[in-house]
């Protein structure tokens, strides 16, 4: 079974440059360790209308989505309320989240910290191993805090607890080759033929006007997908390029993750 994985990364501080995002690269690594890959990512500021719109798309799209940030209790944390509006569901205090917050903070849970246990009706909690302030899941969309030390183990918990059926013991690989003095425009027809012939693979084309390693104009071509099919496609591609008179240099195969 396959399912695309996406990320929503929320916070004005990311768009203003005050902080650098670390979530996307971490999620790529977390997924790769399980033979999975990230299909898309979207950055959002703390604008409730944009967050709600993005969440409506996420809920309707059917992808496995991780949303980072905006689930705290400060005035600029809008994600919980936006998720509820996008679902057309009320926010309500989740009993397990309530117990966890009260267990950690006692009377100091009120009046503010307890707000972090208000989730859209029907949500399930995501345990937080650091401070017990849970995240939550609504279907295949999973809401995590913005703090990396909390968010990343919580994302791993979601995958290991609910998504093992998506793990891939044989992850995609990429193999590439370099065609010396090749011009992109001269090979568009051949690339189109190969994308039709190998619809399960992803063909990449990276032109280069010359580098220290290869001073001549050249193009790096790559095929990504399941190993056996990639092996066949790259072999045919090299032969097709050579038949057109190009010098072809092979790169070492790389696992996509």
PDB file of C-alpha atoms in Angstrom:
ATOM      1  CA  UNK A   1       0.000   0.000   0.000  1.00  0.00           C
ATOM      2  CA  UNK A   2       1.308   3.447  -0.857  1.00  0.00           C
ATOM      3  CA  UNK A   3       0.381   6.846   0.534  1.00  0.00           C
ATOM      4  CA  UNK A   4       2.005  10.176  -0.160  1.00  0.00           C
ATOM      5  CA  UNK A   5       3.513  11.966   2.819  1.00  0.00           C
ATOM      6  CA  UNK A   6       3.356  15.726   3.260  1.00  0.00           C
ATOM      7  CA  UNK A   7       4.373  18.329   5.815  1.00  0.00           C
ATOM      8  CA  UNK A   8       2.863  21.609   6.976  1.00  0.00           C
ATOM      9  CA  UNK A   9       5.405  23.748   8.811  1.00  0.00           C
ATOM     10  CA  UNK A  10       3.850  26.683  10.613  1.00  0.00           C
ATOM     11  CA  UNK A  11       5.252  29.869  12.146  1.00  0.00           C
ATOM     12  CA  UNK A  12       5.878  33.496  11.281  1.00  0.00           C
ATOM     13  CA  UNK A  13       9.396  33.157  12.651  1.00  0.00           C
ATOM     14  CA  UNK A  14      10.282  30.797   9.789  1.00  0.00           C
ATOM     15  CA  UNK A  15       9.017  33.124   7.087  1.00  0.00           C
ATOM     16  CA  UNK A  16      10.696  36.166   8.635  1.00  0.00           C
ATOM     17  CA  UNK A  17      14.040  34.401   8.875  1.00  0.00           C
ATOM     18  CA  UNK A  18      14.269  34.649  12.654  1.00  0.00           C
ATOM     19  CA  UNK A  19      14.522  30.866  12.786  1.00  0.00           C
ATOM     20  CA  UNK A  20      15.643  28.296  10.277  1.00  0.00           C
ATOM     21  CA  UNK A  21      13.380  25.327   9.709  1.00  0.00           C
ATOM     22  CA  UNK A  22      14.815  21.974  10.756  1.00  0.00           C
ATOM     23  CA  UNK A  23      11.631  19.930  10.569  1.00  0.00           C
ATOM     24  CA  UNK A  24      11.656  19.113   6.862  1.00  0.00           C
ATOM     25  CA  UNK A  25      15.138  17.595   6.817  1.00  0.00           C
ATOM     26  CA  UNK A  26      14.413  15.707  10.033  1.00  0.00           C
ATOM     27  CA  UNK A  27      11.176  14.314   8.612  1.00  0.00           C
ATOM     28  CA  UNK A  28      12.991  13.249   5.448  1.00  0.00           C
ATOM     29  CA  UNK A  29      15.473  11.302   7.594  1.00  0.00           C
ATOM     30  CA  UNK A  30      12.748   9.804   9.793  1.00  0.00           C
ATOM     31  CA  UNK A  31      10.811   8.641   6.749  1.00  0.00           C
ATOM     32  CA  UNK A  32      13.886   7.351   4.941  1.00  0.00           C
ATOM     33  CA  UNK A  33      14.755   5.114   7.899  1.00  0.00           C
ATOM     34  CA  UNK A  34      11.429   3.388   7.207  1.00  0.00           C
ATOM     35  CA  UNK A  35      11.781   3.210   3.447  1.00  0.00           C
ATOM     36  CA  UNK A  36       9.436   6.167   2.910  1.00  0.00           C
ATOM     37  CA  UNK A  37       9.870   9.597   1.360  1.00  0.00           C
ATOM     38  CA  UNK A  38       8.421  13.069   1.643  1.00  0.00           C
ATOM     39  CA  UNK A  39       6.247  14.034  -1.335  1.00  0.00           C
ATOM     40  CA  UNK A  40       5.544  17.682  -0.493  1.00  0.00           C
ATOM     41  CA  UNK A  41       5.973  20.392   2.119  1.00  0.00           C
ATOM     42  CA  UNK A  42       4.290  23.747   2.679  1.00  0.00           C
ATOM     43  CA  UNK A  43       5.410  26.652   4.866  1.00  0.00           C
ATOM     44  CA  UNK A  44       2.751  28.811   6.499  1.00  0.00           C
ATOM     45  CA  UNK A  45       2.824  31.864   8.730  1.00  0.00           C
ATOM     46  CA  UNK A  46       0.532  32.365  11.697  1.00  0.00           C
ATOM     47  CA  UNK A  47      -2.371  33.473   9.527  1.00  0.00           C
ATOM     48  CA  UNK A  48      -5.502  31.562  10.622  1.00  0.00           C
ATOM     49  CA  UNK A  49      -7.193  31.818   7.225  1.00  0.00           C
ATOM     50  CA  UNK A  50      -4.201  30.313   5.412  1.00  0.00           C
ATOM     51  CA  UNK A  51      -3.731  27.606   8.036  1.00  0.00           C
ATOM     52  CA  UNK A  52      -7.388  26.642   7.861  1.00  0.00           C
ATOM     53  CA  UNK A  53      -7.302  26.523   4.066  1.00  0.00           C
ATOM     54  CA  UNK A  54      -4.176  24.349   4.084  1.00  0.00           C
ATOM     55  CA  UNK A  55      -5.746  21.997   6.605  1.00  0.00           C
ATOM     56  CA  UNK A  56      -8.933  21.719   4.559  1.00  0.00           C
ATOM     57  CA  UNK A  57      -6.787  20.565   1.648  1.00  0.00           C
ATOM     58  CA  UNK A  58      -4.885  18.152   3.877  1.00  0.00           C
ATOM     59  CA  UNK A  59      -8.032  16.568   5.310  1.00  0.00           C
ATOM     60  CA  UNK A  60      -9.575  16.237   1.865  1.00  0.00           C
ATOM     61  CA  UNK A  61      -6.443  14.985   0.135  1.00  0.00           C
ATOM     62  CA  UNK A  62      -5.986  11.661   1.871  1.00  0.00           C
ATOM     63  CA  UNK A  63      -2.212  11.990   2.293  1.00  0.00           C
ATOM     64  CA  UNK A  64      -0.320  11.191   5.469  1.00  0.00           C
ATOM     65  CA  UNK A  65       0.440  14.697   6.740  1.00  0.00           C
ATOM     66  CA  UNK A  66       2.562  15.966   9.618  1.00  0.00           C
ATOM     67  CA  UNK A  67       1.786  19.490  10.813  1.00  0.00           C
ATOM     68  CA  UNK A  68       4.497  21.171  12.888  1.00  0.00           C
ATOM     69  CA  UNK A  69       3.805  24.125  15.173  1.00  0.00           C
ATOM     70  CA  UNK A  70       0.996  26.290  16.432  1.00  0.00           C
ATOM     71  CA  UNK A  71      -0.574  23.904  18.966  1.00  0.00           C
ATOM     72  CA  UNK A  72       0.500  25.783  22.100  1.00  0.00           C
ATOM     73  CA  UNK A  73      -1.618  28.084  24.259  1.00  0.00           C
ATOM     74  CA  UNK A  74      -0.282  31.511  23.304  1.00  0.00           C
ATOM     75  CA  UNK A  75      -2.339  33.962  21.215  1.00  0.00           C
ATOM     76  CA  UNK A  76      -0.329  33.225  18.055  1.00  0.00           C
ATOM     77  CA  UNK A  77      -1.050  29.473  18.250  1.00  0.00           C
ATOM     78  CA  UNK A  78      -3.960  28.974  15.878  1.00  0.00           C
ATOM     79  CA  UNK A  79      -3.513  25.422  14.594  1.00  0.00           C
ATOM     80  CA  UNK A  80      -5.897  23.629  16.959  1.00  0.00           C
ATOM     81  CA  UNK A  81      -8.755  26.057  16.283  1.00  0.00           C
ATOM     82  CA  UNK A  82      -8.038  26.054  12.537  1.00  0.00           C
ATOM     83  CA  UNK A  83      -8.119  22.252  12.459  1.00  0.00           C
ATOM     84  CA  UNK A  84     -11.487  22.254  14.207  1.00  0.00           C
ATOM     85  CA  UNK A  85     -12.936  24.770  11.761  1.00  0.00           C
ATOM     86  CA  UNK A  86     -11.533  22.884   8.782  1.00  0.00           C
ATOM     87  CA  UNK A  87     -13.242  19.736  10.040  1.00  0.00           C
ATOM     88  CA  UNK A  88     -16.456  21.480  11.033  1.00  0.00           C
ATOM     89  CA  UNK A  89     -16.037  20.056  14.530  1.00  0.00           C
ATOM     90  CA  UNK A  90     -15.961  21.750  17.931  1.00  0.00           C
ATOM     91  CA  UNK A  91     -12.860  22.033  20.063  1.00  0.00           C
ATOM     92  CA  UNK A  92     -13.223  19.992  23.230  1.00  0.00           C
ATOM     93  CA  UNK A  93     -10.999  19.005  26.138  1.00  0.00           C
ATOM     94  CA  UNK A  94      -9.630  15.544  25.435  1.00  0.00           C
ATOM     95  CA  UNK A  95      -9.850  13.425  28.620  1.00  0.00           C
ATOM     96  CA  UNK A  96      -6.445  11.762  28.178  1.00  0.00           C
ATOM     97  CA  UNK A  97      -4.755  15.059  27.374  1.00  0.00           C
ATOM     98  CA  UNK A  98      -6.462  16.617  30.402  1.00  0.00           C
ATOM     99  CA  UNK A  99      -5.169  13.877  32.679  1.00  0.00           C
ATOM    100  CA  UNK A 100      -1.630  14.223  31.336  1.00  0.00           C
ATOM    101  CA  UNK A 101      -1.570  18.001  31.754  1.00  0.00           C
ATOM    102  CA  UNK A 102      -3.048  17.868  35.255  1.00  0.00           C
ATOM    103  CA  UNK A 103      -0.635  15.084  36.176  1.00  0.00           C
ATOM    104  CA  UNK A 104       2.333  17.189  35.202  1.00  0.00           C
ATOM    105  CA  UNK A 105       1.256  20.634  36.363  1.00  0.00           C
ATOM    106  CA  UNK A 106      -1.404  20.051  39.020  1.00  0.00           C
ATOM    107  CA  UNK A 107      -3.267  23.253  39.850  1.00  0.00           C
ATOM    108  CA  UNK A 108      -0.894  25.198  37.605  1.00  0.00           C
ATOM    109  CA  UNK A 109      -2.553  23.521  34.631  1.00  0.00           C
ATOM    110  CA  UNK A 110      -5.266  26.166  34.930  1.00  0.00           C
ATOM    111  CA  UNK A 111      -6.246  28.446  33.372  1.00  0.00           C
ATOM    112  CA  UNK A 112      -3.820  28.406  30.424  1.00  0.00           C
ATOM    113  CA  UNK A 113      -1.903  25.140  30.072  1.00  0.00           C
ATOM    114  CA  UNK A 114      -5.112  23.116  29.994  1.00  0.00           C
ATOM    115  CA  UNK A 115      -6.002  24.839  26.709  1.00  0.00           C
ATOM    116  CA  UNK A 116      -3.348  22.701  25.033  1.00  0.00           C
ATOM    117  CA  UNK A 117      -5.575  19.674  25.666  1.00  0.00           C
ATOM    118  CA  UNK A 118      -8.433  21.093  23.580  1.00  0.00           C
ATOM    119  CA  UNK A 119      -8.544  19.235  20.261  1.00  0.00           C
ATOM    120  CA  UNK A 120     -11.126  18.860  17.499  1.00  0.00           C
ATOM    121  CA  UNK A 121     -13.853  16.483  18.561  1.00  0.00           C
ATOM    122  CA  UNK A 122     -12.873  12.880  17.796  1.00  0.00           C
ATOM    123  CA  UNK A 123      -9.118  13.500  17.763  1.00  0.00           C
ATOM    124  CA  UNK A 124      -6.669  10.922  19.128  1.00  0.00           C
ATOM    125  CA  UNK A 125      -3.650  11.943  21.195  1.00  0.00           C
ATOM    126  CA  UNK A 126      -0.001  11.654  20.229  1.00  0.00           C
ATOM    127  CA  UNK A 127       2.147  11.105  23.345  1.00  0.00           C
ATOM    128  CA  UNK A 128       4.813  13.690  24.061  1.00  0.00           C
ATOM    129  CA  UNK A 129       7.817  12.015  25.741  1.00  0.00           C
ATOM    130  CA  UNK A 130       9.368  15.326  26.811  1.00  0.00           C
ATOM    131  CA  UNK A 131       6.738  17.266  28.758  1.00  0.00           C
ATOM    132  CA  UNK A 132       3.541  15.208  28.462  1.00  0.00           C
ATOM    133  CA  UNK A 133       1.706  17.914  26.469  1.00  0.00           C
ATOM    134  CA  UNK A 134       0.170  15.695  23.825  1.00  0.00           C
ATOM    135  CA  UNK A 135      -0.163  16.310  20.142  1.00  0.00           C
ATOM    136  CA  UNK A 136      -3.173  14.974  18.301  1.00  0.00           C
ATOM    137  CA  UNK A 137      -4.284  13.162  15.170  1.00  0.00           C
ATOM    138  CA  UNK A 138      -7.366  13.719  13.053  1.00  0.00           C
ATOM    139  CA  UNK A 139      -7.494  10.885  10.566  1.00  0.00           C
ATOM    140  CA  UNK A 140      -4.243  10.830   8.627  1.00  0.00           C
ATOM    141  CA  UNK A 141      -3.242  14.376   9.628  1.00  0.00           C
ATOM    142  CA  UNK A 142      -0.996  14.505  12.684  1.00  0.00           C
ATOM    143  CA  UNK A 143      -0.359  17.655  14.711  1.00  0.00           C
ATOM    144  CA  UNK A 144       2.973  18.102  16.464  1.00  0.00           C
ATOM    145  CA  UNK A 145       4.564  20.938  18.444  1.00  0.00           C
ATOM    146  CA  UNK A 146       7.133  23.232  16.895  1.00  0.00           C
ATOM    147  CA  UNK A 147       9.912  22.172  19.283  1.00  0.00           C
ATOM    148  CA  UNK A 148      12.181  19.654  17.503  1.00  0.00           C
ATOM    149  CA  UNK A 149      13.045  17.703  20.669  1.00  0.00           C
ATOM    150  CA  UNK A 150       9.343  16.918  21.068  1.00  0.00           C
ATOM    151  CA  UNK A 151       8.100  16.833  17.502  1.00  0.00           C
ATOM    152  CA  UNK A 152      10.567  14.376  16.024  1.00  0.00           C
ATOM    153  CA  UNK A 153      10.093  11.474  18.476  1.00  0.00           C
ATOM    154  CA  UNK A 154       6.344  12.102  18.258  1.00  0.00           C
ATOM    155  CA  UNK A 155       6.485  11.758  14.469  1.00  0.00           C
ATOM    156  CA  UNK A 156       8.409   8.511  14.874  1.00  0.00           C
ATOM    157  CA  UNK A 157       5.767   7.262  17.326  1.00  0.00           C
ATOM    158  CA  UNK A 158       3.011   7.987  14.797  1.00  0.00           C
ATOM    159  CA  UNK A 159       4.830   6.086  12.075  1.00  0.00           C
ATOM    160  CA  UNK A 160       5.830   3.126  14.228  1.00  0.00           C
ATOM    161  CA  UNK A 161       2.411   2.834  15.878  1.00  0.00           C
ATOM    162  CA  UNK A 162       0.019   3.535  13.028  1.00  0.00           C
ATOM    163  CA  UNK A 163       1.871   3.386   9.729  1.00  0.00           C
ATOM    164  CA  UNK A 164       3.924   0.201   9.624  1.00  0.00           C
ATOM    165  CA  UNK A 165       1.890  -0.950   6.649  1.00  0.00           C
ATOM    166  CA  UNK A 166       3.494   1.920   4.705  1.00  0.00           C
ATOM    167  CA  UNK A 167       7.084   0.933   5.509  1.00  0.00           C
ATOM    168  CA  UNK A 168       9.139  -0.232   2.545  1.00  0.00           C
ATOM    169  CA  UNK A 169      11.854  -2.818   3.116  1.00  0.00           C
ATOM    170  CA  UNK A 170      13.195  -2.112  -0.365  1.00  0.00           C
ATOM    171  CA  UNK A 171      13.200   1.695  -0.678  1.00  0.00           C
ATOM    172  CA  UNK A 172      13.610   3.501  -3.957  1.00  0.00           C
ATOM    173  CA  UNK A 173      17.079   4.097  -5.323  1.00  0.00           C
ATOM    174  CA  UNK A 174      18.463   6.490  -7.892  1.00  0.00           C
ATOM    175  CA  UNK A 175      21.044   5.807 -10.555  1.00  0.00           C
ATOM    176  CA  UNK A 176      22.431   8.498 -12.791  1.00  0.00           C
ATOM    177  CA  UNK A 177      24.771   9.033 -15.675  1.00  0.00           C
ATOM    178  CA  UNK A 178      26.396  12.031 -17.326  1.00  0.00           C
ATOM    179  CA  UNK A 179      26.136  12.763 -21.040  1.00  0.00           C
ATOM    180  CA  UNK A 180      29.062  14.908 -22.200  1.00  0.00           C
ATOM    181  CA  UNK A 181      28.294  17.845 -24.549  1.00  0.00           C
ATOM    182  CA  UNK A 182      24.595  16.986 -24.443  1.00  0.00           C
ATOM    183  CA  UNK A 183      21.954  19.669 -24.892  1.00  0.00           C
ATOM    184  CA  UNK A 184      18.609  19.364 -23.174  1.00  0.00           C
ATOM    185  CA  UNK A 185      16.590  20.442 -26.214  1.00  0.00           C
ATOM    186  CA  UNK A 186      18.122  17.705 -28.360  1.00  0.00           C
ATOM    187  CA  UNK A 187      16.974  14.963 -25.987  1.00  0.00           C
ATOM    188  CA  UNK A 188      13.427  15.980 -25.062  1.00  0.00           C
ATOM    189  CA  UNK A 189      11.921  13.420 -27.432  1.00  0.00           C
ATOM    190  CA  UNK A 190      14.027  10.629 -25.951  1.00  0.00           C
ATOM    191  CA  UNK A 191      13.096  11.692 -22.427  1.00  0.00           C
ATOM    192  CA  UNK A 192       9.419  11.658 -23.368  1.00  0.00           C
ATOM    193  CA  UNK A 193       9.781   8.150 -24.797  1.00  0.00           C
ATOM    194  CA  UNK A 194      11.374   6.898 -21.586  1.00  0.00           C
ATOM    195  CA  UNK A 195       8.786   8.481 -19.293  1.00  0.00           C
ATOM    196  CA  UNK A 196       6.107   6.671 -21.300  1.00  0.00           C
ATOM    197  CA  UNK A 197       8.089   3.424 -21.261  1.00  0.00           C
ATOM    198  CA  UNK A 198       8.799   3.618 -17.511  1.00  0.00           C
ATOM    199  CA  UNK A 199       5.808   5.333 -15.846  1.00  0.00           C
ATOM    200  CA  UNK A 200       6.754   3.911 -12.435  1.00  0.00           C
ATOM    201  CA  UNK A 201      10.113   5.717 -12.466  1.00  0.00           C
ATOM    202  CA  UNK A 202      11.026   9.375 -12.053  1.00  0.00           C
ATOM    203  CA  UNK A 203      13.383  10.786 -14.656  1.00  0.00           C
ATOM    204  CA  UNK A 204      15.522  13.776 -13.718  1.00  0.00           C
ATOM    205  CA  UNK A 205      17.546  16.033 -15.988  1.00  0.00           C
ATOM    206  CA  UNK A 206      20.167  18.428 -14.599  1.00  0.00           C
ATOM    207  CA  UNK A 207      21.992  20.461 -17.275  1.00  0.00           C
ATOM    208  CA  UNK A 208      25.393  21.909 -16.404  1.00  0.00           C
ATOM    209  CA  UNK A 209      27.376  24.421 -18.468  1.00  0.00           C
ATOM    210  CA  UNK A 210      30.646  23.058 -17.133  1.00  0.00           C
ATOM    211  CA  UNK A 211      32.233  22.432 -13.783  1.00  0.00           C
ATOM    212  CA  UNK A 212      35.679  21.989 -12.280  1.00  0.00           C
ATOM    213  CA  UNK A 213      35.284  18.205 -12.519  1.00  0.00           C
ATOM    214  CA  UNK A 214      33.775  18.224 -16.012  1.00  0.00           C
ATOM    215  CA  UNK A 215      34.646  21.405 -17.907  1.00  0.00           C
ATOM    216  CA  UNK A 216      32.488  20.591 -20.944  1.00  0.00           C
ATOM    217  CA  UNK A 217      28.758  21.244 -21.100  1.00  0.00           C
ATOM    218  CA  UNK A 218      26.981  18.134 -19.844  1.00  0.00           C
ATOM    219  CA  UNK A 219      23.717  16.789 -18.467  1.00  0.00           C
ATOM    220  CA  UNK A 220      23.243  14.492 -15.502  1.00  0.00           C
ATOM    221  CA  UNK A 221      20.312  12.147 -16.071  1.00  0.00           C
ATOM    222  CA  UNK A 222      18.841  10.040 -13.299  1.00  0.00           C
ATOM    223  CA  UNK A 223      16.172   7.412 -12.814  1.00  0.00           C
ATOM    224  CA  UNK A 224      14.598   6.895  -9.394  1.00  0.00           C
ATOM    225  CA  UNK A 225      12.329   4.067  -8.283  1.00  0.00           C
ATOM    226  CA  UNK A 226      12.479   0.413  -7.407  1.00  0.00           C
ATOM    227  CA  UNK A 227      16.006  -1.023  -7.809  1.00  0.00           C
ATOM    228  CA  UNK A 228      15.362  -3.710 -10.430  1.00  0.00           C
ATOM    229  CA  UNK A 229      13.445  -1.368 -12.734  1.00  0.00           C
ATOM    230  CA  UNK A 230      15.990   1.433 -12.308  1.00  0.00           C
ATOM    231  CA  UNK A 231      18.772  -0.964 -13.290  1.00  0.00           C
ATOM    232  CA  UNK A 232      16.990  -1.832 -16.543  1.00  0.00           C
ATOM    233  CA  UNK A 233      16.074   1.750 -17.387  1.00  0.00           C
ATOM    234  CA  UNK A 234      19.522   3.250 -16.804  1.00  0.00           C
ATOM    235  CA  UNK A 235      21.126   0.525 -18.915  1.00  0.00           C
ATOM    236  CA  UNK A 236      18.742   1.239 -21.789  1.00  0.00           C
ATOM    237  CA  UNK A 237      19.209   4.977 -21.361  1.00  0.00           C
ATOM    238  CA  UNK A 238      23.004   4.763 -21.555  1.00  0.00           C
ATOM    239  CA  UNK A 239      22.760   2.638 -24.706  1.00  0.00           C
ATOM    240  CA  UNK A 240      20.317   5.116 -26.265  1.00  0.00           C
ATOM    241  CA  UNK A 241      22.650   8.030 -25.538  1.00  0.00           C
ATOM    242  CA  UNK A 242      25.664   6.175 -26.895  1.00  0.00           C
ATOM    243  CA  UNK A 243      23.720   5.286 -30.034  1.00  0.00           C
ATOM    244  CA  UNK A 244      23.296   9.033 -30.579  1.00  0.00           C
ATOM    245  CA  UNK A 245      27.048   9.563 -30.319  1.00  0.00           C
ATOM    246  CA  UNK A 246      27.338  10.912 -26.786  1.00  0.00           C
ATOM    247  CA  UNK A 247      30.135  10.085 -24.395  1.00  0.00           C
ATOM    248  CA  UNK A 248      28.407   8.754 -21.255  1.00  0.00           C
ATOM    249  CA  UNK A 249      29.925   8.528 -17.784  1.00  0.00           C
ATOM    250  CA  UNK A 250      28.154   6.543 -15.104  1.00  0.00           C
ATOM    251  CA  UNK A 251      27.679   7.863 -11.579  1.00  0.00           C
ATOM    252  CA  UNK A 252      27.631   5.585  -8.565  1.00  0.00           C
ATOM    253  CA  UNK A 253      24.100   4.384  -7.679  1.00  0.00           C
ATOM    254  CA  UNK A 254      22.589   6.116  -4.660  1.00  0.00           C
ATOM    255  CA  UNK A 255      19.744   5.117  -2.397  1.00  0.00           C
ATOM    256  CA  UNK A 256      17.162   7.899  -2.435  1.00  0.00           C
ATOM    257  CA  UNK A 257      17.178   7.993   1.340  1.00  0.00           C
TER     258      UNK A 257
END
